[in-house]
Amino acid sequence: MAKLPKRTRPERSKGAVGEPAPPPYVHAPAIARVFQSGNSQAVRLPKQFRLRSKQVQVFRRGSDIVLRERQAKLSELLAGLPPLADDAFPDEIPDS
């Protein structure tokens, strides 16, 4: 009886021109509860979406509502720096 050739997997495409791109890996969406807080509508975010900042930017992108952590302003960053020592900058710079 003749020996059959060894089976091999077909070679994977390396994204040749004209081939569709593979679908991106997408996590299953989490479900959040919407509730009333005073006169505002609020969303209770699941634990994996906890935010570090106290404020977020809210905007629409098509039919989606996007929350993005607010970036600190330069003035806020500078206010958080410790003050410079009185002798940090000399009054006169010597000639070299």
PDB file of C-alpha atoms in Angstrom:
ATOM      1  CA  MET A   1       0.000   0.000   0.000  1.00  0.00           C
ATOM      2  CA  ALA A   2       1.343   3.420  -0.963  1.00  0.00           C
ATOM      3  CA  LYS A   3       2.178   5.885   1.784  1.00  0.00           C
ATOM      4  CA  LEU A   4      -0.022   9.014   1.791  1.00  0.00           C
ATOM      5  CA  PRO A   5       1.668  12.442   1.891  1.00  0.00           C
ATOM      6  CA  LYS A   6       1.769  14.164   5.284  1.00  0.00           C
ATOM      7  CA  ARG A   7      -1.154  16.555   5.818  1.00  0.00           C
ATOM      8  CA  THR A   8      -0.196  20.171   6.380  1.00  0.00           C
ATOM      9  CA  ARG A   9      -2.192  23.272   7.225  1.00  0.00           C
ATOM     10  CA  PRO A  10      -2.713  25.757   4.416  1.00  0.00           C
ATOM     11  CA  GLU A  11      -0.395  28.740   4.663  1.00  0.00           C
ATOM     12  CA  ARG A  12      -1.977  31.785   6.285  1.00  0.00           C
ATOM     13  CA  SER A  13      -2.343  34.918   4.240  1.00  0.00           C
ATOM     14  CA  LYS A  14       0.027  37.711   5.186  1.00  0.00           C
ATOM     15  CA  GLY A  15      -2.371  40.449   4.055  1.00  0.00           C
ATOM     16  CA  ALA A  16      -1.641  40.526   0.346  1.00  0.00           C
ATOM     17  CA  VAL A  17      -2.902  43.490  -1.640  1.00  0.00           C
ATOM     18  CA  GLY A  18      -6.534  43.067  -2.602  1.00  0.00           C
ATOM     19  CA  GLU A  19      -7.395  40.717   0.272  1.00  0.00           C
ATOM     20  CA  PRO A  20      -9.801  41.947   2.942  1.00  0.00           C
ATOM     21  CA  ALA A  21      -8.286  42.749   6.314  1.00  0.00           C
ATOM     22  CA  PRO A  22      -9.081  40.324   9.125  1.00  0.00           C
ATOM     23  CA  PRO A  23     -11.789  41.576  11.498  1.00  0.00           C
ATOM     24  CA  PRO A  24     -10.408  43.375  14.555  1.00  0.00           C
ATOM     25  CA  TYR A  25     -10.604  41.620  17.909  1.00  0.00           C
ATOM     26  CA  VAL A  26     -13.601  43.056  19.700  1.00  0.00           C
ATOM     27  CA  HIS A  27     -14.536  42.501  23.334  1.00  0.00           C
ATOM     28  CA  ALA A  28     -18.142  41.728  24.121  1.00  0.00           C
ATOM     29  CA  PRO A  29     -19.853  44.940  25.235  1.00  0.00           C
ATOM     30  CA  ALA A  30     -20.591  45.384  28.918  1.00  0.00           C
ATOM     31  CA  ILE A  31     -24.089  46.336  30.015  1.00  0.00           C
ATOM     32  CA  ALA A  32     -24.524  49.403  32.233  1.00  0.00           C
ATOM     33  CA  ARG A  33     -27.574  50.572  34.137  1.00  0.00           C
ATOM     34  CA  VAL A  34     -29.113  53.971  33.306  1.00  0.00           C
ATOM     35  CA  PHE A  35     -30.903  55.783  36.141  1.00  0.00           C
ATOM     36  CA  GLN A  36     -32.225  59.186  37.161  1.00  0.00           C
ATOM     37  CA  SER A  37     -30.048  61.362  39.439  1.00  0.00           C
ATOM     38  CA  GLY A  38     -31.963  64.535  40.256  1.00  0.00           C
ATOM     39  CA  ASN A  39     -32.906  66.088  36.911  1.00  0.00           C
ATOM     40  CA  SER A  40     -30.057  64.320  35.108  1.00  0.00           C
ATOM     41  CA  GLN A  41     -29.702  60.911  33.566  1.00  0.00           C
ATOM     42  CA  ALA A  42     -26.749  58.887  34.880  1.00  0.00           C
ATOM     43  CA  VAL A  43     -24.974  55.669  33.917  1.00  0.00           C
ATOM     44  CA  ARG A  44     -23.456  53.278  36.450  1.00  0.00           C
ATOM     45  CA  LEU A  45     -20.218  52.100  34.829  1.00  0.00           C
ATOM     46  CA  PRO A  46     -19.063  48.510  35.343  1.00  0.00           C
ATOM     47  CA  LYS A  47     -15.920  48.011  37.449  1.00  0.00           C
ATOM     48  CA  GLN A  48     -13.633  47.415  34.433  1.00  0.00           C
ATOM     49  CA  PHE A  49     -14.462  50.932  33.159  1.00  0.00           C
ATOM     50  CA  ARG A  50     -13.565  52.878  36.314  1.00  0.00           C
ATOM     51  CA  LEU A  51     -12.210  56.358  35.636  1.00  0.00           C
ATOM     52  CA  ARG A  52      -9.232  58.059  37.284  1.00  0.00           C
ATOM     53  CA  SER A  53     -10.498  61.601  36.804  1.00  0.00           C
ATOM     54  CA  LYS A  54     -13.466  63.367  38.381  1.00  0.00           C
ATOM     55  CA  GLN A  55     -14.682  64.797  35.050  1.00  0.00           C
ATOM     56  CA  VAL A  56     -15.200  63.388  31.565  1.00  0.00           C
ATOM     57  CA  GLN A  57     -15.806  64.880  28.138  1.00  0.00           C
ATOM     58  CA  VAL A  58     -19.095  63.690  26.601  1.00  0.00           C
ATOM     59  CA  PHE A  59     -19.779  63.840  22.871  1.00  0.00           C
ATOM     60  CA  ARG A  60     -21.607  62.022  20.118  1.00  0.00           C
ATOM     61  CA  ARG A  61     -19.859  60.112  17.348  1.00  0.00           C
ATOM     62  CA  GLY A  62     -22.602  59.147  14.922  1.00  0.00           C
ATOM     63  CA  SER A  63     -25.225  57.351  16.988  1.00  0.00           C
ATOM     64  CA  ASP A  64     -22.724  56.526  19.782  1.00  0.00           C
ATOM     65  CA  ILE A  65     -22.277  58.486  23.002  1.00  0.00           C
ATOM     66  CA  VAL A  66     -18.581  58.648  23.936  1.00  0.00           C
ATOM     67  CA  LEU A  67     -17.100  59.365  27.381  1.00  0.00           C
ATOM     68  CA  ARG A  68     -13.451  60.435  27.460  1.00  0.00           C
ATOM     69  CA  GLU A  69     -11.442  61.298  30.556  1.00  0.00           C
ATOM     70  CA  ARG A  70     -10.823  65.031  30.677  1.00  0.00           C
ATOM     71  CA  GLN A  71      -7.222  66.022  30.034  1.00  0.00           C
ATOM     72  CA  ALA A  72      -5.678  68.315  32.638  1.00  0.00           C
ATOM     73  CA  LYS A  73      -5.065  71.895  31.509  1.00  0.00           C
ATOM     74  CA  LEU A  74      -1.481  73.168  31.465  1.00  0.00           C
ATOM     75  CA  SER A  75      -2.319  75.742  34.152  1.00  0.00           C
ATOM     76  CA  GLU A  76      -3.566  72.926  36.427  1.00  0.00           C
ATOM     77  CA  LEU A  77      -0.379  70.932  35.863  1.00  0.00           C
ATOM     78  CA  LEU A  78       1.832  73.955  36.576  1.00  0.00           C
ATOM     79  CA  ALA A  79      -0.140  74.792  39.736  1.00  0.00           C
ATOM     80  CA  GLY A  80       0.674  71.315  41.050  1.00  0.00           C
ATOM     81  CA  LEU A  81       4.451  71.819  40.765  1.00  0.00           C
ATOM     82  CA  PRO A  82       6.438  72.781  43.864  1.00  0.00           C
ATOM     83  CA  PRO A  83       7.711  76.392  43.935  1.00  0.00           C
ATOM     84  CA  LEU A  84      11.260  77.104  42.755  1.00  0.00           C
ATOM     85  CA  ALA A  85      13.938  78.083  45.239  1.00  0.00           C
ATOM     86  CA  ASP A  86      14.847  81.798  45.382  1.00  0.00           C
ATOM     87  CA  ASP A  87      18.331  81.037  44.040  1.00  0.00           C
ATOM     88  CA  ALA A  88      17.108  78.828  41.171  1.00  0.00           C
ATOM     89  CA  PHE A  89      18.007  81.522  38.622  1.00  0.00           C
ATOM     90  CA  PRO A  90      20.979  83.847  39.144  1.00  0.00           C
ATOM     91  CA  ASP A  91      20.417  87.592  38.679  1.00  0.00           C
ATOM     92  CA  GLU A  92      23.415  87.825  36.376  1.00  0.00           C
ATOM     93  CA  ILE A  93      24.848  85.298  33.973  1.00  0.00           C
ATOM     94  CA  PRO A  94      28.653  85.339  33.789  1.00  0.00           C
ATOM     95  CA  ASP A  95      30.263  85.697  30.345  1.00  0.00           C
ATOM     96  CA  SER A  96      31.942  82.550  29.086  1.00  0.00           C
TER      97      SER A  96
END
